[in-house]
mmCIF file of C-alpha atoms in Angstrom:
data_model
loop_
_atom_site.group_PDB
_atom_site.id
_atom_site.type_symbol
_atom_site.label_atom_id
_atom_site.label_comp_id
_atom_site.label_asym_id
_atom_site.label_seq_id
_atom_site.Cartn_x
_atom_site.Cartn_y
_atom_site.Cartn_z
ATOM 1 C CA VAL A 1350 82.378 99.637 123.870
ATOM 2 C CA GLN A 1351 83.040 103.219 124.425
ATOM 3 C CA SER A 1352 84.068 105.248 127.641
ATOM 4 C CA SER A 1353 84.553 109.048 128.455
ATOM 5 C CA GLY A 1354 85.391 111.518 131.205
ATOM 6 C CA GLU A 1355 85.433 115.073 131.699
ATOM 7 C CA HIS A 1356 87.740 116.810 134.435
ATOM 8 C CA PHE A 1357 87.809 120.277 135.916
ATOM 9 C CA ILE A 1358 91.085 121.312 137.983
ATOM 10 C CA SER A 1359 90.792 124.664 139.319
ATOM 11 C CA ASN A 1360 93.872 124.779 141.025
ATOM 12 C CA TRP A 1361 95.792 124.334 137.795
ATOM 13 C CA ASN A 1362 94.533 127.386 136.113
ATOM 14 C CA GLN A 1363 91.300 126.040 135.669
ATOM 15 C CA LEU A 1364 92.274 123.431 133.634
ATOM 16 C CA LYS A 1365 89.714 121.180 131.632
ATOM 17 C CA ILE A 1366 90.164 117.634 130.659
ATOM 18 C CA ASP A 1367 87.978 115.894 128.445
ATOM 19 C CA TRP A 1368 89.068 112.208 127.037
ATOM 20 C CA THR A 1369 87.359 109.386 125.143
ATOM 21 C CA MET A 1370 88.268 105.732 124.279
ATOM 22 C CA SER A 1371 86.260 103.325 122.134
ATOM 23 C CA TYR A 1372 86.671 99.827 120.864
ATOM 24 C CA ILE A 1373 84.768 98.443 117.739
ATOM 25 C CA LYS A 1374 84.983 94.955 116.449
ATOM 26 C CA LEU A 1375 83.109 94.093 113.298
ATOM 27 C CA ASN A 1376 82.395 90.772 111.345
ATOM 28 C CA HIS A 1377 81.381 90.556 107.774
ATOM 29 C CA ASN A 1378 80.427 87.097 106.519
ATOM 30 C CA GLU A 1379 79.411 86.156 103.007
ATOM 31 C CA PRO A 1380 78.837 82.724 103.153
ATOM 32 C CA ASP A 1381 78.070 81.870 99.854
ATOM 33 C CA LEU A 1382 77.192 84.238 96.980
ATOM 34 C CA ARG A 1383 76.155 82.390 94.052
ATOM 35 C CA PHE A 1384 76.021 83.348 90.423
ATOM 36 C CA PHE A 1385 74.943 81.854 87.502
ATOM 37 C CA ASN A 1386 75.231 83.130 83.783
ATOM 38 C CA SER A 1387 74.142 81.393 80.761
ATOM 39 C CA ASP A 1388 72.583 82.336 77.136
ATOM 40 C CA PHE A 1389 70.298 80.529 74.570
ATOM 41 C CA ARG A 1390 69.323 80.909 70.895
ATOM 42 C CA VAL A 1391 66.205 79.412 69.215
ATOM 43 C CA PHE A 1392 66.689 77.524 66.145
ATOM 44 C CA ASN A 1393 64.342 75.781 63.870
ATOM 45 C CA GLY A 1394 62.127 76.050 66.721
ATOM 46 C CA ASP A 1395 64.621 74.406 69.375
ATOM 47 C CA THR A 1396 65.790 76.054 72.027
ATOM 48 C CA ILE A 1397 69.724 75.608 72.374
ATOM 49 C CA TYR A 1398 71.567 76.667 75.746
ATOM 50 C CA GLY A 1399 74.940 77.485 76.401
ATOM 51 C CA ILE A 1400 77.693 78.998 78.499
ATOM 52 C CA ASN A 1401 80.206 81.292 76.684
ATOM 53 C CA PRO A 1402 83.205 82.027 79.071
ATOM 54 C CA SER A 1403 84.294 84.404 76.231
ATOM 55 C CA PHE A 1404 81.478 86.731 76.775
ATOM 56 C CA TYR A 1405 80.952 86.903 80.253
ATOM 57 C CA PRO A 1406 82.189 85.135 83.691
ATOM 58 C CA VAL A 1407 81.273 81.487 83.962
ATOM 59 C CA PRO A 1408 79.001 80.277 86.765
ATOM 60 C CA ALA A 1409 80.577 80.817 90.163
ATOM 61 C CA ARG A 1410 80.468 80.620 93.984
ATOM 62 C CA TYR A 1411 82.131 83.088 96.464
ATOM 63 C CA TYR A 1412 82.969 83.405 99.980
ATOM 64 C CA ARG A 1413 84.472 86.078 102.277
ATOM 65 C CA GLU A 1414 85.257 86.341 105.943
ATOM 66 C CA MET A 1415 86.415 89.506 107.158
ATOM 67 C CA GLN A 1416 87.095 90.729 110.518
ATOM 68 C CA GLU A 1417 88.130 94.329 111.663
ATOM 69 C CA TYR A 1418 89.367 95.637 115.029
ATOM 70 C CA ASN A 1419 89.154 99.712 115.957
ATOM 71 C CA LEU A 1420 90.759 101.142 118.864
ATOM 72 C CA VAL A 1421 90.376 104.956 119.163
ATOM 73 C CA GLY A 1422 91.251 107.294 121.989
ATOM 74 C CA ASP A 1423 91.771 110.988 122.232
ATOM 75 C CA VAL A 1424 92.460 113.385 124.838
ATOM 76 C CA HIS A 1425 91.944 117.795 124.988
ATOM 77 C CA PHE A 1426 93.042 119.980 127.643
ATOM 78 C CA SER A 1427 92.016 123.608 127.614
ATOM 79 C CA MET A 1428 92.567 126.619 130.216
ATOM 80 C CA PRO A 1429 92.320 130.202 130.082
ATOM 81 C CA LEU A 1430 95.110 132.576 129.905
ATOM 82 C CA ALA A 1431 96.196 135.826 131.697
ATOM 83 C CA LEU A 1432 97.157 137.645 128.808
ATOM 84 C CA GLY A 1433 95.407 141.468 129.182
ATOM 85 C CA ASN A 1434 92.412 142.238 127.565
ATOM 86 C CA LEU A 1435 92.558 139.239 125.125
ATOM 87 C CA ASN A 1436 90.983 136.750 127.001
ATOM 88 C CA PRO A 1437 92.755 133.906 125.319
ATOM 89 C CA LYS A 1438 92.152 130.331 125.465
ATOM 90 C CA LEU A 1439 94.701 127.606 125.046
ATOM 91 C CA LYS A 1440 93.593 124.259 123.897
ATOM 92 C CA PHE A 1441 95.907 121.163 123.052
ATOM 93 C CA GLY A 1442 95.563 117.505 122.907
ATOM 94 C CA GLY A 1443 96.131 114.094 120.984
ATOM 95 C CA SER A 1444 94.679 111.440 119.416
ATOM 96 C CA TYR A 1445 95.254 107.562 118.854
ATOM 97 C CA ASN A 1446 93.584 105.352 115.984
ATOM 98 C CA TYR A 1447 94.186 101.656 115.208
ATOM 99 C CA LYS A 1448 92.605 99.386 112.639
ATOM 100 C CA SER A 1449 93.518 96.084 111.976
ATOM 101 C CA ARG A 1450 91.366 94.214 109.344
ATOM 102 C CA ASN A 1451 91.940 90.397 107.954
ATOM 103 C CA SER A 1452 89.828 89.840 104.632
ATOM 104 C CA ASP A 1453 89.554 86.199 103.335
ATOM 105 C CA GLU A 1454 88.332 85.230 99.639
ATOM 106 C CA ARG A 1455 87.833 82.209 97.873
ATOM 107 C CA LYS A 1456 86.020 81.860 94.835
ATOM 108 C CA TYR A 1457 85.015 78.603 92.767
ATOM 109 C CA ASP A 1458 84.471 78.531 89.235
ATOM 110 C CA TYR A 1459 82.213 75.896 87.188
ATOM 111 C CA ARG A 1460 83.810 74.459 84.191
ATOM 112 C CA ASP A 1461 81.590 72.481 81.512
ATOM 113 C CA LEU A 1462 83.873 69.829 80.076
ATOM 114 C CA ASN A 1463 81.491 68.930 77.396
ATOM 115 C CA GLN A 1464 79.656 72.152 76.925
ATOM 116 C CA SER A 1465 76.119 70.266 77.257
ATOM 117 C CA PHE A 1466 74.348 72.636 79.391
ATOM 118 C CA ASN A 1467 70.280 72.207 78.782
ATOM 119 C CA GLY A 1468 68.633 74.638 80.983
ATOM 120 C CA ASP A 1469 68.220 73.169 84.301
ATOM 121 C CA VAL A 1470 70.567 75.246 86.469
ATOM 122 C CA SER A 1471 69.575 72.687 89.648
ATOM 123 C CA GLU A 1472 70.519 69.616 87.301
ATOM 124 C CA TYR A 1473 73.798 71.192 86.328
ATOM 125 C CA ILE A 1474 75.022 72.076 89.510
ATOM 126 C CA ALA A 1475 74.019 69.103 91.121
ATOM 127 C CA ASP A 1476 76.396 67.285 93.602
ATOM 128 C CA ASP A 1477 76.968 64.523 91.249
ATOM 129 C CA ASN A 1478 78.461 66.564 88.690
ATOM 130 C CA ILE A 1479 80.871 68.453 90.775
ATOM 131 C CA GLY A 1480 84.297 67.682 91.308
ATOM 132 C CA SER A 1481 87.788 67.476 89.782
ATOM 133 C CA ASP A 1482 86.844 64.670 87.567
ATOM 134 C CA ALA A 1483 82.849 64.838 87.705
ATOM 135 C CA PRO A 1484 81.376 61.541 86.286
ATOM 136 C CA GLY A 1485 78.004 63.172 85.860
ATOM 137 C CA VAL A 1486 76.131 63.810 82.866
ATOM 138 C CA TYR A 1487 77.635 67.136 82.111
ATOM 139 C CA GLY A 1488 81.230 66.730 83.188
ATOM 140 C CA VAL A 1489 80.979 69.961 85.409
ATOM 141 C CA PHE A 1490 84.016 70.648 87.827
ATOM 142 C CA VAL A 1491 84.635 73.275 90.153
ATOM 143 C CA GLU A 1492 88.203 75.101 89.660
ATOM 144 C CA ASN A 1493 89.760 76.888 92.160
ATOM 145 C CA SER A 1494 93.143 78.544 92.405
ATOM 146 C CA LYS A 1495 94.950 78.671 95.692
ATOM 147 C CA ASN A 1496 97.182 81.450 93.982
ATOM 148 C CA THR A 1497 94.361 83.409 93.122
ATOM 149 C CA ASP A 1498 92.592 83.144 96.686
ATOM 150 C CA GLN A 1499 95.922 84.375 98.239
ATOM 151 C CA ILE A 1500 95.955 87.299 95.659
ATOM 152 C CA ASN A 1501 92.539 88.392 96.889
ATOM 153 C CA SER A 1502 92.657 87.887 100.540
ATOM 154 C CA TYR A 1503 94.869 90.438 102.799
ATOM 155 C CA ASN A 1504 95.971 91.823 105.890
ATOM 156 C CA GLY A 1505 96.212 95.220 106.859
ATOM 157 C CA TYR A 1506 96.411 98.105 109.278
ATOM 158 C CA GLN A 1507 96.325 101.555 109.899
ATOM 159 C CA GLY A 1508 97.715 103.609 112.819
ATOM 160 C CA VAL A 1509 97.190 107.520 113.284
ATOM 161 C CA ILE A 1510 98.769 109.361 116.010
ATOM 162 C CA GLY A 1511 97.669 112.887 116.323
ATOM 163 C CA ALA A 1512 98.513 115.617 118.349
ATOM 164 C CA TYR A 1513 97.407 119.472 118.192
ATOM 165 C CA VAL A 1514 97.394 123.016 119.818
ATOM 166 C CA LEU A 1515 95.120 126.006 119.262
ATOM 167 C CA LEU A 1516 94.854 129.486 120.679
ATOM 168 C CA ASP A 1517 91.468 130.919 120.673
ATOM 169 C CA MET A 1518 91.588 134.970 121.436
ATOM 170 C CA ALA A 1519 90.455 138.601 120.650
ATOM 171 C CA VAL A 1520 92.974 140.165 118.419
ATOM 172 C CA LEU A 1521 91.163 143.415 118.382
ATOM 173 C CA LYS A 1522 87.957 144.628 119.773
ATOM 174 C CA LYS A 1523 85.817 143.291 116.901
ATOM 175 C CA LEU A 1524 88.170 140.722 115.755
ATOM 176 C CA ARG A 1525 88.517 137.393 117.215
ATOM 177 C CA ALA A 1526 91.156 134.798 115.954
ATOM 178 C CA VAL A 1527 91.173 130.880 116.291
ATOM 179 C CA ALA A 1528 94.607 129.523 114.965
ATOM 180 C CA GLY A 1529 96.145 126.249 115.330
ATOM 181 C CA VAL A 1530 98.136 123.365 113.761
ATOM 182 C CA ARG A 1531 97.746 119.703 113.809
ATOM 183 C CA LEU A 1532 100.809 116.976 113.242
ATOM 184 C CA GLU A 1533 99.269 113.605 112.196
ATOM 185 C CA ASN A 1534 101.793 110.539 111.861
ATOM 186 C CA THR A 1535 99.826 107.750 109.345
ATOM 187 C CA ASP A 1536 101.238 104.156 109.275
ATOM 188 C CA LEU A 1537 98.894 102.263 106.409
ATOM 189 C CA PHE A 1538 100.070 99.057 105.721
ATOM 190 C CA VAL A 1539 98.512 95.964 103.419
ATOM 191 C CA GLU A 1540 99.590 92.705 102.089
ATOM 192 C CA ASN A 1541 98.029 89.897 100.491
ATOM 193 C CA LYS A 1542 98.526 86.532 101.351
ATOM 194 C CA ILE A 1543 100.629 85.066 98.500
ATOM 195 C CA THR A 1544 104.107 83.938 98.374
ATOM 196 C CA LYS A 1545 106.804 86.463 98.297
ATOM 197 C CA THR A 1546 108.184 85.043 95.069
ATOM 198 C CA HIS A 1547 105.167 87.134 93.519
ATOM 199 C CA SER A 1548 106.694 90.462 94.754
ATOM 200 C CA LYS A 1549 104.512 92.953 92.511
ATOM 201 C CA TYR A 1550 101.472 91.675 94.517
ATOM 202 C CA ASP A 1551 102.761 91.709 98.097
ATOM 203 C CA LYS A 1552 101.697 95.032 99.669
ATOM 204 C CA GLY A 1553 100.498 98.737 99.532
ATOM 205 C CA GLU A 1554 101.981 100.840 102.510
ATOM 206 C CA LEU A 1555 101.762 104.736 103.324
ATOM 207 C CA ASN A 1556 103.923 106.232 105.909
ATOM 208 C CA GLN A 1557 103.389 110.088 105.920
ATOM 209 C CA LEU A 1558 103.888 112.754 108.787
ATOM 210 C CA ASP A 1559 101.324 115.766 107.774
ATOM 211 C CA PHE A 1560 101.448 119.519 109.229
ATOM 212 C CA LEU A 1561 97.964 120.782 109.107
ATOM 213 C CA PRO A 1562 97.370 124.215 110.321
ATOM 214 C CA SER A 1563 94.110 126.209 110.332
ATOM 215 C CA VAL A 1564 93.018 129.854 111.073
ATOM 216 C CA ASN A 1565 89.405 131.167 111.495
ATOM 217 C CA LEU A 1566 88.894 134.842 111.963
ATOM 218 C CA THR A 1567 85.486 136.328 112.855
ATOM 219 C CA TYR A 1568 85.009 140.032 112.714
ATOM 220 C CA SER A 1569 81.882 141.839 114.524
ATOM 221 C CA VAL A 1570 80.421 144.072 112.063
ATOM 222 C CA LYS A 1571 77.825 144.937 114.739
ATOM 223 C CA GLU A 1572 76.404 143.070 117.993
ATOM 224 C CA ASN A 1573 74.162 140.655 115.665
ATOM 225 C CA MET A 1574 76.194 140.515 112.492
ATOM 226 C CA ASN A 1575 79.307 138.595 111.482
ATOM 227 C CA VAL A 1576 82.156 138.205 108.970
ATOM 228 C CA ARG A 1577 83.892 135.023 109.071
ATOM 229 C CA MET A 1578 86.692 133.926 107.227
ATOM 230 C CA GLY A 1579 88.748 130.523 107.575
ATOM 231 C CA TYR A 1580 91.758 128.736 105.885
ATOM 232 C CA SER A 1581 92.452 124.819 106.670
ATOM 233 C CA LYS A 1582 94.570 122.138 105.518
ATOM 234 C CA THR A 1583 93.129 118.576 105.657
ATOM 235 C CA ILE A 1584 93.943 115.149 104.239
ATOM 236 C CA ALA A 1585 92.223 112.238 102.882
ATOM 237 C CA ARG A 1586 93.921 108.957 103.392
ATOM 238 C CA PRO A 1587 92.850 105.860 100.994
ATOM 239 C CA PHE A 1588 90.655 102.936 101.946
ATOM 240 C CA PHE A 1589 92.410 99.435 102.405
ATOM 241 C CA ARG A 1590 90.320 98.576 99.089
ATOM 242 C CA GLU A 1591 91.939 101.401 97.440
ATOM 243 C CA ILE A 1592 95.607 100.497 98.454
ATOM 244 C CA ALA A 1593 95.195 96.716 98.441
ATOM 245 C CA PRO A 1594 97.742 94.805 95.961
ATOM 246 C CA TYR A 1595 95.274 92.644 94.178
ATOM 247 C CA ALA A 1596 92.186 92.751 92.186
ATOM 248 C CA ALA A 1597 88.559 91.482 92.957
ATOM 249 C CA TYR A 1598 85.465 90.508 90.644
ATOM 250 C CA ASP A 1599 82.488 92.819 91.444
ATOM 251 C CA PHE A 1600 79.812 90.626 90.089
ATOM 252 C CA ARG A 1601 76.881 92.915 90.317
ATOM 253 C CA ALA A 1602 78.541 95.546 88.162
ATOM 254 C CA GLY A 1603 80.068 93.356 86.231
ATOM 255 C CA TYR A 1604 83.900 94.418 86.253
ATOM 256 C CA ARG A 1605 87.147 94.021 88.152
ATOM 257 C CA VAL A 1606 88.240 96.444 90.828
ATOM 258 C CA LEU A 1607 92.259 96.657 91.176
ATOM 259 C CA GLY A 1608 93.810 98.099 93.987
ATOM 260 C CA ASN A 1609 96.722 100.523 93.728
ATOM 261 C CA PRO A 1610 99.301 100.129 95.764
ATOM 262 C CA GLY A 1611 101.149 103.214 94.686
ATOM 263 C CA ILE A 1612 98.045 105.339 95.679
ATOM 264 C CA GLN A 1613 98.907 108.234 97.980
ATOM 265 C CA ARG A 1614 96.665 110.691 100.543
ATOM 266 C CA SER A 1615 95.043 113.492 99.240
ATOM 267 C CA ILE A 1616 96.133 117.026 100.624
ATOM 268 C CA ILE A 1617 92.766 119.329 100.399
ATOM 269 C CA HIS A 1618 93.650 123.258 101.055
ATOM 270 C CA ASN A 1619 90.296 124.366 102.511
ATOM 271 C CA TYR A 1620 89.220 128.556 102.109
ATOM 272 C CA ASP A 1621 85.712 129.607 103.575
ATOM 273 C CA ILE A 1622 84.220 133.094 103.888
ATOM 274 C CA ARG A 1623 80.581 133.468 105.514
ATOM 275 C CA TRP A 1624 78.398 136.670 106.271
ATOM 276 C CA GLU A 1625 75.919 136.109 108.762
ATOM 277 C CA TRP A 1626 73.166 138.353 110.476
ATOM 278 C CA PHE A 1627 71.221 137.404 113.172
ATOM 279 C CA MET A 1628 68.008 139.478 113.367
ATOM 280 C CA ARG A 1629 66.494 137.797 116.420
ATOM 281 C CA PRO A 1630 67.466 134.775 118.547
ATOM 282 C CA GLY A 1631 66.529 131.971 116.470
ATOM 283 C CA GLU A 1632 66.494 133.738 113.129
ATOM 284 C CA ILE A 1633 69.427 134.162 110.846
ATOM 285 C CA LEU A 1634 70.307 135.418 107.042
ATOM 286 C CA SER A 1635 73.706 134.104 105.762
ATOM 287 C CA LEU A 1636 75.620 134.214 102.622
ATOM 288 C CA SER A 1637 78.610 131.646 102.381
ATOM 289 C CA GLY A 1638 81.412 131.126 99.940
ATOM 290 C CA PHE A 1639 84.095 128.020 99.964
ATOM 291 C CA TYR A 1640 86.808 126.781 97.784
ATOM 292 C CA LYS A 1641 88.396 123.525 98.152
ATOM 293 C CA ASP A 1642 91.724 122.655 96.072
ATOM 294 C CA PHE A 1643 92.496 118.671 96.008
ATOM 295 C CA ILE A 1644 96.012 117.725 95.479
ATOM 296 C CA GLY A 1645 96.381 114.102 94.521
ATOM 297 C CA ALA A 1646 92.498 113.359 95.016
ATOM 298 C CA ILE A 1647 91.615 109.889 94.851
ATOM 299 C CA GLU A 1648 89.533 108.817 91.731
ATOM 300 C CA ARG A 1649 88.473 105.722 90.298
ATOM 301 C CA ILE A 1650 89.175 105.095 86.412
ATOM 302 C CA ASP A 1651 89.228 102.777 83.778
ATOM 303 C CA ASN A 1652 92.416 100.575 83.604
ATOM 304 C CA VAL A 1653 93.018 100.701 79.916
ATOM 305 C CA ASN A 1654 96.295 98.345 80.187
ATOM 306 C CA ALA A 1655 93.488 95.698 81.366
ATOM 307 C CA VAL A 1656 92.132 93.185 78.347
ATOM 308 C CA ASN A 1657 88.804 92.925 80.310
ATOM 309 C CA THR A 1658 86.969 95.624 82.026
ATOM 310 C CA GLU A 1659 88.608 96.811 84.778
ATOM 311 C CA ILE A 1660 88.399 99.849 87.355
ATOM 312 C CA THR A 1661 91.479 101.393 89.108
ATOM 313 C CA TYR A 1662 92.378 104.029 91.394
ATOM 314 C CA ILE A 1663 94.782 107.085 91.193
ATOM 315 C CA ASN A 1664 95.685 110.405 92.200
ATOM 316 C CA THR A 1665 94.983 113.647 90.495
ATOM 317 C CA ASN A 1666 93.939 117.137 90.956
ATOM 318 C CA ALA A 1667 90.441 118.388 91.604
ATOM 319 C CA SER A 1668 88.492 121.511 92.834
ATOM 320 C CA VAL A 1669 85.239 122.177 94.241
ATOM 321 C CA MET A 1670 83.734 125.713 94.678
ATOM 322 C CA GLY A 1671 80.419 126.809 95.657
ATOM 323 C CA ILE A 1672 78.395 129.306 97.609
ATOM 324 C CA GLU A 1673 75.235 128.980 99.694
ATOM 325 C CA LEU A 1674 72.405 131.331 100.792
ATOM 326 C CA GLU A 1675 70.222 130.351 104.388
ATOM 327 C CA PHE A 1676 67.398 131.836 105.979
ATOM 328 C CA ARG A 1677 65.195 131.088 109.122
ATOM 329 C CA LYS A 1678 62.182 133.345 110.302
ATOM 330 C CA LYS A 1679 59.766 133.101 112.999
ATOM 331 C CA LEU A 1680 56.343 133.213 112.313
ATOM 332 C CA ASP A 1681 55.170 134.539 115.267
ATOM 333 C CA PHE A 1682 54.176 138.016 113.531
ATOM 334 C CA VAL A 1683 51.025 135.516 113.203
ATOM 335 C CA SER A 1684 49.314 134.705 116.223
ATOM 336 C CA PHE A 1685 48.502 130.934 115.397
ATOM 337 C CA LEU A 1686 51.905 130.629 113.904
ATOM 338 C CA ARG A 1687 54.069 131.924 116.716
ATOM 339 C CA ASN A 1688 55.312 128.818 117.762
ATOM 340 C CA MET A 1689 56.387 127.772 114.188
ATOM 341 C CA ASN A 1690 59.137 129.118 112.053
ATOM 342 C CA VAL A 1691 60.285 128.746 108.444
ATOM 343 C CA GLY A 1692 63.749 128.255 106.644
ATOM 344 C CA PHE A 1693 65.284 127.449 103.120
ATOM 345 C CA ASN A 1694 68.940 127.128 101.864
ATOM 346 C CA VAL A 1695 70.009 126.938 98.470
ATOM 347 C CA SER A 1696 73.659 125.974 97.092
ATOM 348 C CA LEU A 1697 75.162 126.144 93.749
ATOM 349 C CA ILE A 1698 78.263 124.293 93.891
ATOM 350 C CA LYS A 1699 80.603 123.221 90.667
ATOM 351 C CA SER A 1700 83.287 120.044 91.068
ATOM 352 C CA GLU A 1701 85.821 119.449 88.733
ATOM 353 C CA VAL A 1702 88.503 116.410 88.458
ATOM 354 C CA LYS A 1703 91.104 116.372 85.679
ATOM 355 C CA LEU A 1704 91.420 113.094 84.234
ATOM 356 C CA THR A 1705 93.729 111.739 81.375
#
């Protein structure tokens, strides 16, 4: 559900107010995801089936339920200021974003006491063969560790409070500047449901106040041609999955994914420059360049300390740079194409991530 409003108060220096509020509820239910791994070999004309936990995960059934709630609100104020011929415009506002998540996971592994799987999956997992001391032919039982389930189940929340102020004004006759700063306070917390005696699995948290400046300059070379330059500092926060203090098995990929409770948010310095020429209304030729410097970029890597294949997350440094050429032209110089236009753009981008 979402609501929004716009207000204009002429008596308060032409003050304009925009606001939005939204509430989102998400439910995810994975009721019975089944995986069955086995192998066979042919010996003297006979097919011999087997289940070998030393080489692959045993047959399993996986259940997951997750609920997430999001509350988002923001408000923006803008008004013109009386300051000579500069025509400045002041903007300021704030935002609040709260997200709460509860995730429960259960996994049941099939263990064959007698190692006598004959290739018939339906018979192997029949009800009579399942239990802590199954009386069936195969002696299959279901193993479930409550401790493991609690490690892989978690509660988490994220609250982000932000406030900003921005000034848009003509510095010179041909130069316009938009400069501002934003403050963001992040409170991120994830805790699994195991008892506190296992302290190393307890929680992942991030508490940070960030000062995020930005400035954009526009120089009018002539009436239909501009050069734009900009700098901004932004951040990227870890997802619950990346900071959650547990490891979950990804059946489809065949490896475990381990969250890193010590992961930090990424800081990104963004630099942009752009030349643009508006030949006519609806037509453009532009050339842009950009560079992004990531400090503490969040990346997935192999966990070399794990016995089996495992993926985890780390902070590292990275960069992205590129150029882009854009062109858009009307075709009205040909009579039967007067309502059409043609356009293209091409980008050359180089990315680099430093990993050990």
